[in-house]
């Protein structure tokens, strides 16, 4: 079997499995909306303020909802022994890891990024600003998936899940958050935002390149 | 080239070596810290602008420098532990993590105490302060990950992986935060430039920086020895050691 075939098969398996448990994927979305709902209730319904903090809230809601979803990335495959099979199959495990990351991104991250359109009516964010925000969220979601895959692999054998997950992922996300919000702010102030956008893209590409290696290594450690 | 290093992969030898390092370094560290602190606190000239409160620099700067140095050390050791599969180095990573965290807290605390009279506030969302705070969370992450495993061996390896992932991220975090917002003054002493601090004030600072480094070395080799003995508690050499210490 060629590497490409193996990769495609792994991806297909992940997607087919996901199709059998559709209800799973709604929960992070609901969580996203709940976080967005909390904001006007806590800072007050004044629209100018909400409008100003809308991009930041989109990012915070994305990070929190991803943190809810991340522990599930490898948990089931670990429990039912599939991961062990991946590692003794003789095929490079990194391909299966990559397939899992891509399927996770498609199933959890992409819907969250798209659902940030809710900020347009809720916080009266202008549509063209939302477009920029969505671009940053898109690149950020790659980064969160990549870093999260390492963290969720590392936490497979551990007892406490989500609190440690936040501690592992959030500090490493801060650069992306900084560049993303400054990119959106630049557009809102009518300035060019190429710089932060390129930095954000660079961080994402770097993490997508390196994370599968670290994830594979962590999974191997948990298998042994 | 590194053949002389090989015997120290054996826990027993590593234990003896780190005990020796501790015994040798701790008097030096004490000496440096006493001389540096007394000189800095009592004899260094008062700053014309900041008054007496500038003297916190003698603890703040060394703690901040070695909080970062400790993380680098931890990352490099973690990398070596993963690449060459050396168990003893995993324990070194775990030994360093809390010391680094304490240095970070010390730097943050002294900075806050100094910031109150100087900047008029305990805390500002400034680049250096923020990246130091993030550094604290990186340390806590390594530590928390280690303790979330029942099997300490797996926990140690996981902590190593996290330390390596962190070390890749540290420069990115540092520069992103730097560009985000900065109020903190630039570095006062750099290698390549003439320092912008008077010599009388500089010497005690340098002595304290060396003192903190020695303290870091001493404490981490002490903790390392303890971790080694703990993880090898069932072995003969540890039993022998305990008997010798008891009698």
GROMACS .gro file of N, CA and C in nm, chain A residues 34-90:
model
  171
   34UNK      N    1  -2.261   2.970   2.374
   34UNK     CA    2  -2.281   3.005   2.514
   34UNK      C    3  -2.179   3.107   2.562
   35UNK      N    4  -2.053   3.088   2.521
   35UNK     CA    5  -1.949   3.184   2.561
   35UNK      C    6  -1.983   3.321   2.504
   36UNK      N    7  -2.023   3.323   2.376
   36UNK     CA    8  -2.058   3.450   2.312
   36UNK      C    9  -2.176   3.514   2.385
   37UNK      N   10  -2.271   3.430   2.431
   37UNK     CA   11  -2.388   3.481   2.501
   37UNK      C   12  -2.351   3.544   2.635
   38UNK      N   13  -2.249   3.486   2.700
   38UNK     CA   14  -2.210   3.537   2.833
   38UNK      C   15  -2.156   3.679   2.825
   39UNK      N   16  -2.097   3.715   2.711
   39UNK     CA   17  -2.027   3.843   2.703
   39UNK      C   18  -2.121   3.963   2.721
   40UNK      N   19  -2.227   3.974   2.638
   40UNK     CA   20  -2.315   4.090   2.659
   40UNK      C   21  -2.381   4.089   2.795
   41UNK      N   22  -2.407   3.970   2.848
   41UNK     CA   23  -2.468   3.963   2.980
   41UNK      C   24  -2.374   4.012   3.089
   42UNK      N   25  -2.244   3.992   3.068
   42UNK     CA   26  -2.150   4.031   3.174
   42UNK      C   27  -2.101   4.175   3.159
   43UNK      N   28  -2.079   4.223   3.035
   43UNK     CA   29  -2.028   4.361   3.022
   43UNK      C   30  -2.138   4.461   2.991
   44UNK      N   31  -2.262   4.413   2.976
   44UNK     CA   32  -2.371   4.504   2.947
   44UNK      C   33  -2.399   4.512   2.798
   45UNK      N   34  -2.521   4.548   2.762
   45UNK     CA   35  -2.561   4.541   2.621
   45UNK      C   36  -2.519   4.662   2.537
   46UNK      N   37  -2.432   4.746   2.588
   46UNK     CA   38  -2.395   4.866   2.513
   46UNK      C   39  -2.322   4.828   2.384
   47UNK      N   40  -2.374   4.868   2.270
   47UNK     CA   41  -2.330   4.809   2.144
   47UNK      C   42  -2.192   4.856   2.102
   48UNK      N   43  -2.153   4.979   2.139
   48UNK     CA   44  -2.020   5.028   2.101
   48UNK      C   45  -1.910   4.943   2.163
   49UNK      N   46  -1.929   4.915   2.292
   49UNK     CA   47  -1.831   4.833   2.363
   49UNK      C   48  -1.825   4.693   2.304
   50UNK      N   49  -1.944   4.635   2.283
   50UNK     CA   50  -1.949   4.499   2.229
   50UNK      C   51  -1.882   4.493   2.092
   51UNK      N   52  -1.910   4.596   2.013
   51UNK     CA   53  -1.853   4.603   1.879
   51UNK      C   54  -1.700   4.604   1.886
   52UNK      N   55  -1.648   4.678   1.987
   52UNK     CA   56  -1.504   4.692   1.996
   52UNK      C   57  -1.438   4.561   2.040
   53UNK      N   58  -1.502   4.487   2.129
   53UNK     CA   59  -1.438   4.366   2.179
   53UNK      C   60  -1.479   4.241   2.101
   54UNK      N   61  -1.559   4.259   1.995
   54UNK     CA   62  -1.608   4.142   1.922
   54UNK      C   63  -1.496   4.051   1.871
   55UNK      N   64  -1.390   4.105   1.804
   55UNK     CA   65  -1.285   4.013   1.754
   55UNK      C   66  -1.219   3.936   1.867
   56UNK      N   67  -1.191   4.006   1.978
   56UNK     CA   68  -1.128   3.938   2.091
   56UNK      C   69  -1.217   3.827   2.143
   57UNK      N   70  -1.348   3.855   2.154
   57UNK     CA   71  -1.441   3.755   2.205
   57UNK      C   72  -1.450   3.635   2.111
   58UNK      N   73  -1.446   3.663   1.979
   58UNK     CA   74  -1.445   3.552   1.883
   58UNK      C   75  -1.328   3.460   1.910
   59UNK      N   76  -1.212   3.520   1.936
   59UNK     CA   77  -1.093   3.437   1.960
   59UNK      C   78  -1.103   3.360   2.089
   60UNK      N   79  -1.146   3.427   2.195
   60UNK     CA   80  -1.155   3.359   2.324
   60UNK      C   81  -1.255   3.244   2.316
   61UNK      N   82  -1.369   3.271   2.250
   61UNK     CA   83  -1.469   3.165   2.238
   61UNK      C   84  -1.414   3.048   2.158
   62UNK      N   85  -1.338   3.078   2.052
   62UNK     CA   86  -1.280   2.970   1.971
   62UNK      C   87  -1.186   2.885   2.056
   63UNK      N   88  -1.097   2.954   2.131
   63UNK     CA   89  -0.999   2.879   2.211
   63UNK      C   90  -1.069   2.791   2.313
   64UNK      N   91  -1.168   2.849   2.384
   64UNK     CA   92  -1.236   2.771   2.488
   64UNK      C   93  -1.309   2.652   2.428
   65UNK      N   94  -1.379   2.674   2.314
   65UNK     CA   95  -1.453   2.563   2.257
   65UNK      C   96  -1.360   2.455   2.206
   66UNK      N   97  -1.246   2.497   2.153
   66UNK     CA   98  -1.150   2.396   2.106
   66UNK      C   99  -1.098   2.315   2.224
   67UNK      N  100  -1.078   2.383   2.337
   67UNK     CA  101  -1.029   2.311   2.456
   67UNK      C  102  -1.129   2.205   2.500
   68UNK      N  103  -1.259   2.234   2.480
   68UNK     CA  104  -1.361   2.134   2.514
   68UNK      C  105  -1.347   2.013   2.424
   69UNK      N  106  -1.319   2.039   2.296
   69UNK     CA  107  -1.319   1.929   2.199
   69UNK      C  108  -1.188   1.851   2.200
   70UNK      N  109  -1.077   1.917   2.232
   70UNK     CA  110  -0.946   1.855   2.211
   70UNK      C  111  -0.924   1.720   2.280
   71UNK      N  112  -0.967   1.700   2.407
   71UNK     CA  113  -0.938   1.571   2.469
   71UNK      C  114  -0.991   1.452   2.391
   72UNK      N  115  -1.089   1.477   2.300
   72UNK     CA  116  -1.147   1.363   2.227
   72UNK      C  117  -1.065   1.324   2.106
   73UNK      N  118  -0.957   1.396   2.078
   73UNK     CA  119  -0.889   1.372   1.951
   73UNK      C  120  -0.842   1.228   1.938
   74UNK      N  121  -0.774   1.177   2.042
   74UNK     CA  122  -0.724   1.040   2.033
   74UNK      C  123  -0.786   0.945   2.135
   75UNK      N  124  -0.872   0.999   2.223
   75UNK     CA  125  -0.916   0.919   2.339
   75UNK      C  126  -0.981   0.788   2.297
   76UNK      N  127  -1.074   0.797   2.198
   76UNK     CA  128  -1.147   0.676   2.162
   76UNK      C  129  -1.055   0.573   2.095
   77UNK      N  130  -0.972   0.621   2.006
   77UNK     CA  131  -0.879   0.530   1.937
   77UNK      C  132  -0.784   0.463   2.035
   78UNK      N  133  -0.755   0.536   2.143
   78UNK     CA  134  -0.665   0.482   2.246
   78UNK      C  135  -0.737   0.374   2.325
   79UNK      N  136  -0.863   0.403   2.361
   79UNK     CA  137  -0.937   0.309   2.445
   79UNK      C  138  -0.967   0.179   2.371
   80UNK      N  139  -1.004   0.188   2.242
   80UNK     CA  140  -1.044   0.065   2.175
   80UNK      C  141  -0.927  -0.004   2.105
   81UNK      N  142  -0.806   0.043   2.126
   81UNK     CA  143  -0.690  -0.031   2.078
   81UNK      C  144  -0.650  -0.002   1.934
   82UNK      N  145  -0.723   0.088   1.870
   82UNK     CA  146  -0.690   0.118   1.730
   82UNK      C  147  -0.549   0.177   1.717
   83UNK      N  148  -0.513   0.262   1.811
   83UNK     CA  149  -0.382   0.327   1.802
   83UNK      C  150  -0.269   0.224   1.807
   84UNK      N  151  -0.288   0.122   1.890
   84UNK     CA  152  -0.184   0.019   1.897
   84UNK      C  153  -0.168  -0.049   1.762
   85UNK      N  154  -0.281  -0.075   1.698
   85UNK     CA  155  -0.276  -0.138   1.565
   85UNK      C  156  -0.202  -0.048   1.467
   86UNK      N  157  -0.228   0.082   1.478
   86UNK     CA  158  -0.160   0.177   1.389
   86UNK      C  159  -0.009   0.165   1.406
   87UNK      N  160   0.033   0.149   1.532
   87UNK     CA  161   0.177   0.149   1.556
   87UNK      C  162   0.244   0.017   1.521
   88UNK      N  163   0.168  -0.094   1.521
   88UNK     CA  164   0.232  -0.221   1.482
   88UNK      C  165   0.203  -0.258   1.337
   89UNK      N  166   0.132  -0.169   1.265
   89UNK     CA  167   0.091  -0.207   1.130
   89UNK      C  168   0.207  -0.205   1.032
   90UNK      N  169   0.318  -0.141   1.067
   90UNK     CA  170   0.430  -0.134   0.973
   90UNK      C  171   0.425  -0.012   0.884
   0.00000   0.00000   0.00000
